[in-house]
Each structure stands twice: as C-alpha cells, then as structure tokens.
Amino acid sequence: MILYDKGKMNDVSAVGGKAIGLAKLVNYGCSVPDFFVITAGTVLDDDFAAELIGFAAILHCETFSVRSSNVHEDRMSNSFAGQYLTLLNVAKDNLFRAVKNVADSVNANRAQQYAGHFSTCPSDMAIIVQAQIDGVRSGVLFTQSFASADEMLIESVDGAGELLVGGTVTPQKKIICKDNPQTDFEYESELVAKSMLLERQEGFPLDIEWTYSDKLYFLQMRPMTVVGDALPDIPKRNWQFYVYRDFCTLVHSVQRRASESDLQERIFGFSVPIYEGLLVNGREFYSEENDAATNKIWASLDNGIFFEKFTSDIEALVRRTKRRVNHLKKMSFRDYDNARLLSAYRKEIECYIDSYAPLMMRPDDYLVSEIEKIAPFSAETADILTPVWKKTFYSEEKIDFLKARISGSADAYVEKYEWIGNPLGRTVTRLRKEDVEKRFDRITSAQADSRLKQLTASKARKRKRFDNYLDEHKDAGLNRLLRLISRFIYLRTYTAENSDRLFYYIRKKILSEIAARFNIPIEEILCMNYDEVAELKDCRRVDRTTIAKRKSGELITFFGGESRAYYGGAVSALLKKLTPYDEKMRDGILCGDVACAGEVSGRVKIVRNFSETEKVNDGDIVVTSMTTPEIVCALEKAGGIITDEGGVTCHAAILAREYGTPCLVGTKCATSVLTDGEKVYLDCVTGQVKILPDED
C-alpha cells in the first residue's frame, strides 16, 4: 500500500488511472481528501486486513470512501465511468469487506463487456481508500461544454455527488463563459479558476468531480472522452434548409469529394462549387449568397444548348451506374484476399463518387428562377413538371407493386426494391417479402388490375397535358425551360435512385465482407471516410473514441470552394441555431411551399421509415422529413403530405403530383412541431397548415 508520496504515485500500472489523477490534483495545489492507495496485485488476506486498519487510522476519520482505480480507468481513450464499484460512508469495521468488493468488481459483467468493446484486457485493480467528505453540494465540472470549447459546464446536486453520476437525480446546470466567468458562490469561483488552470496544465479538456463542505474539495480528475471538435465560426446568413437524409460518415465523405471542382471538371468539363453550404447531421443548408453565386455560374454556362449536353452527360453517367449495380448484384467477394478485396472496394466507391457528382451541383434552383422571370410559378406550372419524360423508380414502383399483387407473387418485386430502406444511413432495413405481402392485404387482385389501367391512362393524360401546355404557351424561352426542368427533375431523381442502389450493393457485397474480414462492426465502418476504409489493410485505422465522436454529430462546411469536416456533440447545438422551430409556427400556423395544390383535413401520422407506414390510415396527413421510396406505401392511403425538406422539384413533390395528393414541402420543422394524432387543416393553396381543435 502507498500513503500519498510524490515519488511513488507516478506508476499507473501500480496505482491505476484514478489515483494518478488524484496525485496530479495534489501536485497542482488543490484540496484533496486524505487518501492512500492499495496497489494492484495486493493479496487481500488476513495479514492485509490487519495492515489495512493501521493505514486507515492515519486518515483520522470515522467513515471512508472506497474507490476503484483500474489501470485502464480514467484514460484519454475511455473512462470506464461507473463500470467498477465505488462505496461511500464505509465504517472502519466494514472497510476490509468493502475493499474486497471493489476489487472483485473488475469481474463484473458490465465491466467485462465494456472492456471487450474497447479491445482492452482485464487487469488487476488498485483501490483508493479516502477520508469521507459529506458535502452539502457536489458535482462535476467539464472544462469544455458539449456546445462550445469557450464554455465550461457545471452540473451539481445537494449532498453527495454519487446521486449525480449515478443518474438518480436531475442536476442543476450552469454554463460558464471562459472569457468572462460569472458565478454565484465563492467556492464556484475557486472551482472555475482552478479548473481552467488544470486544463491549461494538462493540455486537454477535463472532467472534474468536486464537493463542497467546509471548503472546496477535488475528488477526481480525468480526461473528457469523446470531446467534440471546436466548431468554426459560422457566418450569419439566411441559411435555407434544403433536405434531410440519414447519411452515414462514409456517404458524407463521398459528398465532400463529389463537390470538388477537379472531379466535376473530369466528368462534365466544368464545375459548380458550393460557395456557401453546410451539412449538419444529414441536413443540408445553403445561404442566399450561395444560391446567387451558383445561379450566376449556371447563367454563364447556359448558351441555349448547354443543358441538353449536361443532361446527356448525366444520362450516360446513370447508364454506367446501372451497369455497376447489375455487376455487383451478381458478385461474391468471399474468395478475394484482403488486398484484392480492398482494391475492389476502391474501384466501386470511385464509381459511387462519380454518380454523386451531379447531385452536388444543384442547377434546379437556377432553372426555377429562370421560369419565374418569364411566367409566375403556380400550382399549374408545378403540376406540369411531373417527370413524364421516362419512368423513375418511384413511378415504376407503383406499377411493379400492382403487377405483383395481380400475380400474387412478391419475389420479383422484393428482388428489385430490396434497397429502399435508406441504404445511406448507419443502419439499413432491407425490404422483406412479408412486408410486401402485408401491403397485398390492403388491395384485392381485381382492385390492383383496375388501378393499373387507371395509372396507365393517367400517364398518357399527363403527357398530353404537358404537350398541350407547351402548345398553348408560345414563348420559346418558357417552352425550352419547361422541357429542360421536366427532364432534369427526372434525371436528378433517377440519378439519386441509381446512386443509392449502387451504395446499397457496395454495402451489402463489399463492406459486409470487409467488416467480417477485419472483425470491425459494420456500424463502425460506416463511421469511417472512404479513404480510411480503403487503407484498413491489417489493422484498425480509426479508434473507437473517434468513431463515438462521429456518431454524436457531424458537420461539413463549404466555404470558398473548400470543405472541412467537424465532429462531436456541439454539432447538434449548431443545428438548433440553424433551425429556430418556434419562428416557423405562430398561432398554430405552419408554413411551407405548395408542391401539389388542394385542401384537406385529417389526423397527423409521423412517418420516418418503412416500418412506420403500417400505422397510416385512410385520409391521414403523412408528416415526414422527406419522402424516400419506402414512404410510397403510406401514400396509397394518405390524404395529404407535409415535409420538413423541400422545393417543388424534390422527391416529395414528384410523388405527390403523381398521386394527386395535396402536398406542402419545406416547412423545416413539421416533424418536430406536429404530433401523432393531432388534427390539422392542410391548405395547399395558401401554403399553410393549421392545428384544429379536437372536437371528437
């Protein structure tokens, strides 16, 4: 055993991480309750029990706290917080038993699972015996808040700090600005001042446990784990919310590469960089300045034939992507050695990056602005933009489902659409045969046959209406633009669908094999960027602390043609600043853009994924972040659609117009401010949603 001694308290293998932290606190001049350390490997027998009583007497107290201090505990990479035992208010007669119980906690299931997750090995336990301090106020100070590196966070409770760290009470929270710290009590001033000094001395953010009795005591100091990156200063702009999808880090890295000028130049012979944009936890934001700069580039390129060439290039890219998909579906990579497997991955991911390039160039805003110069944009004009050029997966899906229902077999349908469970996210739910058969129960074979005939006739009518509209409006500029934007809506949608399918099969065929081969969970691989996966070779390249940080938040900034990535919990705080939900809804009114005209009242049903489409009843108002193919099932019964994301050329608008369903897009916050079962009036003439009193 070691009574505190500067010369003996620097060997982490002997005294453990927590005791090292206490020793540092003493060295820095902080008040720490008297303690001694039972070194790792000590034999806890009768001779030890007698020696323990002698050491306890030196602390001059009646009760003790007994704390674990494992070799792996309170380290930079992982904390083992709460995994081992801490016992408070231990009487002298029970001290030996308490020490043994804490020592035995190294074998607890939760500690073993935690150690296994971080690939560490069980080790001997050092134990801290400390004079018990009965604080009147206790808490934890983080020298960097989870929202900003310029702030400190204090959480505190009355009494012992174990109530706080154990999660049994809700603490009081205080945010302290480092530049101008304001506190309520003298001991808080001391706590903040010394904690700032400790952070400077240690060189990284700290998690400090403290208690106040007759004076301030420091009980523990350890590195903050999963500390987020310091976020950049985001310029004050009118940031416009554009779209939301559940992207994983791997896909975000593809988006960054697809936005770069050299790649766009290689594919299309020109580039349209993102002037100012943000990707925040999958949500895309662009400033008005960005739209103006981008539109200026498009205007300089459009000389009357430009978009015809651009769309032809995209069609060629779609054909290449489809070939890669069909090739991958037939492939097996089990017999590939590691080098060949990673080489195949690199080849396919580069095809995927190419397929994503046109999605980052966003000419649709320019096209719409050009139409508005010639004729006011109306619901009639929006309806004309239904993508009648060719079939997309969205329009094909309805036809294929009806054909499957008529035949009574779901096999071909499932094989074609197994990818629709958002393949770009960290998790994916493949379409199952039983899911399709549940949809069969909603419609008879005769009804399916009738709907198929109606759909075929409707397509013909829409094509004729489009041609008639162009004949009636003799303005050559308007006709050209309408044809271009209708074609581009189809191309953008079809490009996105084929790009999603390609990543689905990369994920299914190659990434799953890499995960098994290198013994890395697929969820972790999806939190790597595409280069990190390609460079795995024989060892893990990304530690789990970094993976955890990426899971907690992800920001990609685009400024001046360059992009940067940031990770951590502060990203969510930034998202709240960018989406002030309360400003979008006053007096029960929610506003958006009309994508398909009409008026309807109904009950709200929040739908986020395929599994939730089952709860939609006839006439319900489907509220979703965006409409992916999986949401199509809900639209068969929906009375109306409201989305967070939007624009009249978005997927939701396309689907709504195909179904003839009133649709409001771009509300920014419908999924946050509306709740399941709420009765609303959807006015897709004025572009408003009003919450109605429930009179039932």
mmCIF file with all atom_site columns, C-alpha atoms in Angstrom, residues 142-226:
data_model
loop_
_atom_site.group_PDB
_atom_site.id
_atom_site.type_symbol
_atom_site.label_atom_id
_atom_site.label_alt_id
_atom_site.label_comp_id
_atom_site.label_asym_id
_atom_site.label_entity_id
_atom_site.label_seq_id
_atom_site.pdbx_PDB_ins_code
_atom_site.Cartn_x
_atom_site.Cartn_y
_atom_site.Cartn_z
_atom_site.occupancy
_atom_site.B_iso_or_equiv
_atom_site.pdbx_formal_charge
_atom_site.auth_seq_id
_atom_site.auth_comp_id
_atom_site.auth_asym_id
_atom_site.auth_atom_id
_atom_site.pdbx_PDB_model_num
ATOM 1  C CA . PHE A 1 142 ? -16.468 19.820 -17.614 1.00 0.00 ? 142 PHE A CA 1
ATOM 2  C CA . THR A 1 143 ? -13.817 22.280 -18.724 1.00 0.00 ? 143 THR A CA 1
ATOM 3  C CA . GLN A 1 144 ? -15.353 22.241 -22.190 1.00 0.00 ? 144 GLN A CA 1
ATOM 4  C CA . SER A 1 145 ? -19.110 22.210 -22.630 1.00 0.00 ? 145 SER A CA 1
ATOM 5  C CA . PHE A 1 146 ? -20.655 19.959 -25.235 1.00 0.00 ? 146 PHE A CA 1
ATOM 6  C CA . ALA A 1 147 ? -21.748 23.009 -27.227 1.00 0.00 ? 147 ALA A CA 1
ATOM 7  C CA . SER A 1 148 ? -18.583 25.124 -27.241 1.00 0.00 ? 148 SER A CA 1
ATOM 8  C CA . ALA A 1 149 ? -14.893 24.951 -26.360 1.00 0.00 ? 149 ALA A CA 1
ATOM 9  C CA . ASP A 1 150 ? -15.247 28.501 -24.984 1.00 0.00 ? 150 ASP A CA 1
ATOM 10 C CA . GLU A 1 151 ? -17.643 27.410 -22.237 1.00 0.00 ? 151 GLU A CA 1
ATOM 11 C CA . MET A 1 152 ? -17.485 25.260 -19.116 1.00 0.00 ? 152 MET A CA 1
ATOM 12 C CA . LEU A 1 153 ? -20.383 23.165 -17.857 1.00 0.00 ? 153 LEU A CA 1
ATOM 13 C CA . ILE A 1 154 ? -21.153 22.562 -14.171 1.00 0.00 ? 154 ILE A CA 1
ATOM 14 C CA . GLU A 1 155 ? -23.732 20.027 -13.037 1.00 0.00 ? 155 GLU A CA 1
ATOM 15 C CA . SER A 1 156 ? -24.414 19.859 -9.306  1.00 0.00 ? 156 SER A CA 1
ATOM 16 C CA . VAL A 1 157 ? -26.796 18.441 -6.705  1.00 0.00 ? 157 VAL A CA 1
ATOM 17 C CA . ASP A 1 158 ? -27.383 18.806 -2.995  1.00 0.00 ? 158 ASP A CA 1
ATOM 18 C CA . GLY A 1 159 ? -25.449 16.235 -0.979  1.00 0.00 ? 159 GLY A CA 1
ATOM 19 C CA . ALA A 1 160 ? -23.194 13.531 -2.393  1.00 0.00 ? 160 ALA A CA 1
ATOM 20 C CA . GLY A 1 161 ? -22.025 13.517 -5.976  1.00 0.00 ? 161 GLY A CA 1
ATOM 21 C CA . GLU A 1 162 ? -22.906 9.850  -6.406  1.00 0.00 ? 162 GLU A CA 1
ATOM 22 C CA . LEU A 1 163 ? -26.524 10.921 -6.854  1.00 0.00 ? 163 LEU A CA 1
ATOM 23 C CA . LEU A 1 164 ? -25.405 12.932 -9.858  1.00 0.00 ? 164 LEU A CA 1
ATOM 24 C CA . VAL A 1 165 ? -23.056 10.475 -11.553 1.00 0.00 ? 165 VAL A CA 1
ATOM 25 C CA . GLY A 1 166 ? -25.456 7.627  -10.842 1.00 0.00 ? 166 GLY A CA 1
ATOM 26 C CA . GLY A 1 167 ? -28.209 9.436  -12.728 1.00 0.00 ? 167 GLY A CA 1
ATOM 27 C CA . THR A 1 168 ? -30.769 9.168  -9.915  1.00 0.00 ? 168 THR A CA 1
ATOM 28 C CA . VAL A 1 169 ? -31.495 12.916 -9.745  1.00 0.00 ? 169 VAL A CA 1
ATOM 29 C CA . THR A 1 170 ? -31.725 15.723 -12.269 1.00 0.00 ? 170 THR A CA 1
ATOM 30 C CA . PRO A 1 171 ? -28.837 18.141 -11.633 1.00 0.00 ? 171 PRO A CA 1
ATOM 31 C CA . GLN A 1 172 ? -28.749 21.890 -11.765 1.00 0.00 ? 172 GLN A CA 1
ATOM 32 C CA . LYS A 1 173 ? -26.789 23.006 -14.825 1.00 0.00 ? 173 LYS A CA 1
ATOM 33 C CA . LYS A 1 174 ? -24.680 26.120 -15.266 1.00 0.00 ? 174 LYS A CA 1
ATOM 34 C CA . ILE A 1 175 ? -22.835 27.284 -18.364 1.00 0.00 ? 175 ILE A CA 1
ATOM 35 C CA . ILE A 1 176 ? -19.743 29.362 -17.549 1.00 0.00 ? 176 ILE A CA 1
ATOM 36 C CA . CYS A 1 177 ? -18.136 31.550 -20.219 1.00 0.00 ? 177 CYS A CA 1
ATOM 37 C CA . LYS A 1 178 ? -14.353 31.192 -20.009 1.00 0.00 ? 178 LYS A CA 1
ATOM 38 C CA . ASP A 1 179 ? -13.713 34.751 -21.182 1.00 0.00 ? 179 ASP A CA 1
ATOM 39 C CA . ASN A 1 180 ? -15.987 36.280 -18.551 1.00 0.00 ? 180 ASN A CA 1
ATOM 40 C CA . PRO A 1 181 ? -16.806 33.708 -15.839 1.00 0.00 ? 181 PRO A CA 1
ATOM 41 C CA . GLN A 1 182 ? -19.816 34.663 -13.725 1.00 0.00 ? 182 GLN A CA 1
ATOM 42 C CA . THR A 1 183 ? -20.547 32.557 -10.625 1.00 0.00 ? 183 THR A CA 1
ATOM 43 C CA . ASP A 1 184 ? -22.983 32.714 -7.705  1.00 0.00 ? 184 ASP A CA 1
ATOM 44 C CA . PHE A 1 185 ? -20.779 31.466 -4.852  1.00 0.00 ? 185 PHE A CA 1
ATOM 45 C CA . GLU A 1 186 ? -17.199 31.927 -3.716  1.00 0.00 ? 186 GLU A CA 1
ATOM 46 C CA . TYR A 1 187 ? -16.464 28.201 -3.915  1.00 0.00 ? 187 TYR A CA 1
ATOM 47 C CA . GLU A 1 188 ? -17.725 28.200 -7.543  1.00 0.00 ? 188 GLU A CA 1
ATOM 48 C CA . SER A 1 189 ? -15.278 30.985 -8.366  1.00 0.00 ? 189 SER A CA 1
ATOM 49 C CA . GLU A 1 190 ? -12.454 28.904 -6.899  1.00 0.00 ? 190 GLU A CA 1
ATOM 50 C CA . LEU A 1 191 ? -13.667 25.804 -8.753  1.00 0.00 ? 191 LEU A CA 1
ATOM 51 C CA . VAL A 1 192 ? -13.782 27.595 -12.110 1.00 0.00 ? 192 VAL A CA 1
ATOM 52 C CA . ALA A 1 193 ? -10.420 29.346 -11.682 1.00 0.00 ? 193 ALA A CA 1
ATOM 53 C CA . LYS A 1 194 ? -8.561  26.187 -10.646 1.00 0.00 ? 194 LYS A CA 1
ATOM 54 C CA . SER A 1 195 ? -10.265 24.079 -13.316 1.00 0.00 ? 195 SER A CA 1
ATOM 55 C CA . MET A 1 196 ? -9.168  26.498 -16.023 1.00 0.00 ? 196 MET A CA 1
ATOM 56 C CA . LEU A 1 197 ? -5.618  26.278 -14.656 1.00 0.00 ? 197 LEU A CA 1
ATOM 57 C CA . LEU A 1 198 ? -5.781  22.482 -14.603 1.00 0.00 ? 198 LEU A CA 1
ATOM 58 C CA . GLU A 1 199 ? -6.965  22.387 -18.235 1.00 0.00 ? 199 GLU A CA 1
ATOM 59 C CA . ARG A 1 200 ? -4.067  24.617 -19.304 1.00 0.00 ? 200 ARG A CA 1
ATOM 60 C CA . GLN A 1 201 ? -1.566  22.488 -17.378 1.00 0.00 ? 201 GLN A CA 1
ATOM 61 C CA . GLU A 1 202 ? -2.870  19.172 -18.696 1.00 0.00 ? 202 GLU A CA 1
ATOM 62 C CA . GLY A 1 203 ? -3.390  20.431 -22.250 1.00 0.00 ? 203 GLY A CA 1
ATOM 63 C CA . PHE A 1 204 ? -6.782  18.841 -22.871 1.00 0.00 ? 204 PHE A CA 1
ATOM 64 C CA . PRO A 1 205 ? -10.394 19.142 -21.621 1.00 0.00 ? 205 PRO A CA 1
ATOM 65 C CA . LEU A 1 206 ? -11.056 17.643 -18.184 1.00 0.00 ? 206 LEU A CA 1
ATOM 66 C CA . ASP A 1 207 ? -13.889 16.036 -16.251 1.00 0.00 ? 207 ASP A CA 1
ATOM 67 C CA . ILE A 1 208 ? -13.505 17.149 -12.607 1.00 0.00 ? 208 ILE A CA 1
ATOM 68 C CA . GLU A 1 209 ? -15.550 15.802 -9.697  1.00 0.00 ? 209 GLU A CA 1
ATOM 69 C CA . TRP A 1 210 ? -15.841 18.046 -6.609  1.00 0.00 ? 210 TRP A CA 1
ATOM 70 C CA . THR A 1 211 ? -17.710 18.559 -3.361  1.00 0.00 ? 211 THR A CA 1
ATOM 71 C CA . TYR A 1 212 ? -18.144 21.500 -1.018  1.00 0.00 ? 212 TYR A CA 1
ATOM 72 C CA . SER A 1 213 ? -18.366 21.121 2.751   1.00 0.00 ? 213 SER A CA 1
ATOM 73 C CA . ASP A 1 214 ? -16.392 23.491 4.952   1.00 0.00 ? 214 ASP A CA 1
ATOM 74 C CA . LYS A 1 215 ? -14.296 24.177 1.844   1.00 0.00 ? 215 LYS A CA 1
ATOM 75 C CA . LEU A 1 216 ? -13.979 23.045 -1.767  1.00 0.00 ? 216 LEU A CA 1
ATOM 76 C CA . TYR A 1 217 ? -12.547 19.533 -2.285  1.00 0.00 ? 217 TYR A CA 1
ATOM 77 C CA . PHE A 1 218 ? -11.454 17.982 -5.590  1.00 0.00 ? 218 PHE A CA 1
ATOM 78 C CA . LEU A 1 219 ? -12.388 14.281 -5.674  1.00 0.00 ? 219 LEU A CA 1
ATOM 79 C CA . GLN A 1 220 ? -11.377 13.197 -9.166  1.00 0.00 ? 220 GLN A CA 1
ATOM 80 C CA . MET A 1 221 ? -9.814  14.461 -12.392 1.00 0.00 ? 221 MET A CA 1
ATOM 81 C CA . ARG A 1 222 ? -9.807  12.647 -15.690 1.00 0.00 ? 222 ARG A CA 1
ATOM 82 C CA . PRO A 1 223 ? -9.689  13.499 -19.409 1.00 0.00 ? 223 PRO A CA 1
ATOM 83 C CA . MET A 1 224 ? -13.019 14.197 -21.066 1.00 0.00 ? 224 MET A CA 1
ATOM 84 C CA . THR A 1 225 ? -13.669 11.374 -23.502 1.00 0.00 ? 225 THR A CA 1
ATOM 85 C CA . VAL A 1 226 ? -15.376 11.853 -26.879 1.00 0.00 ? 226 VAL A CA 1
#
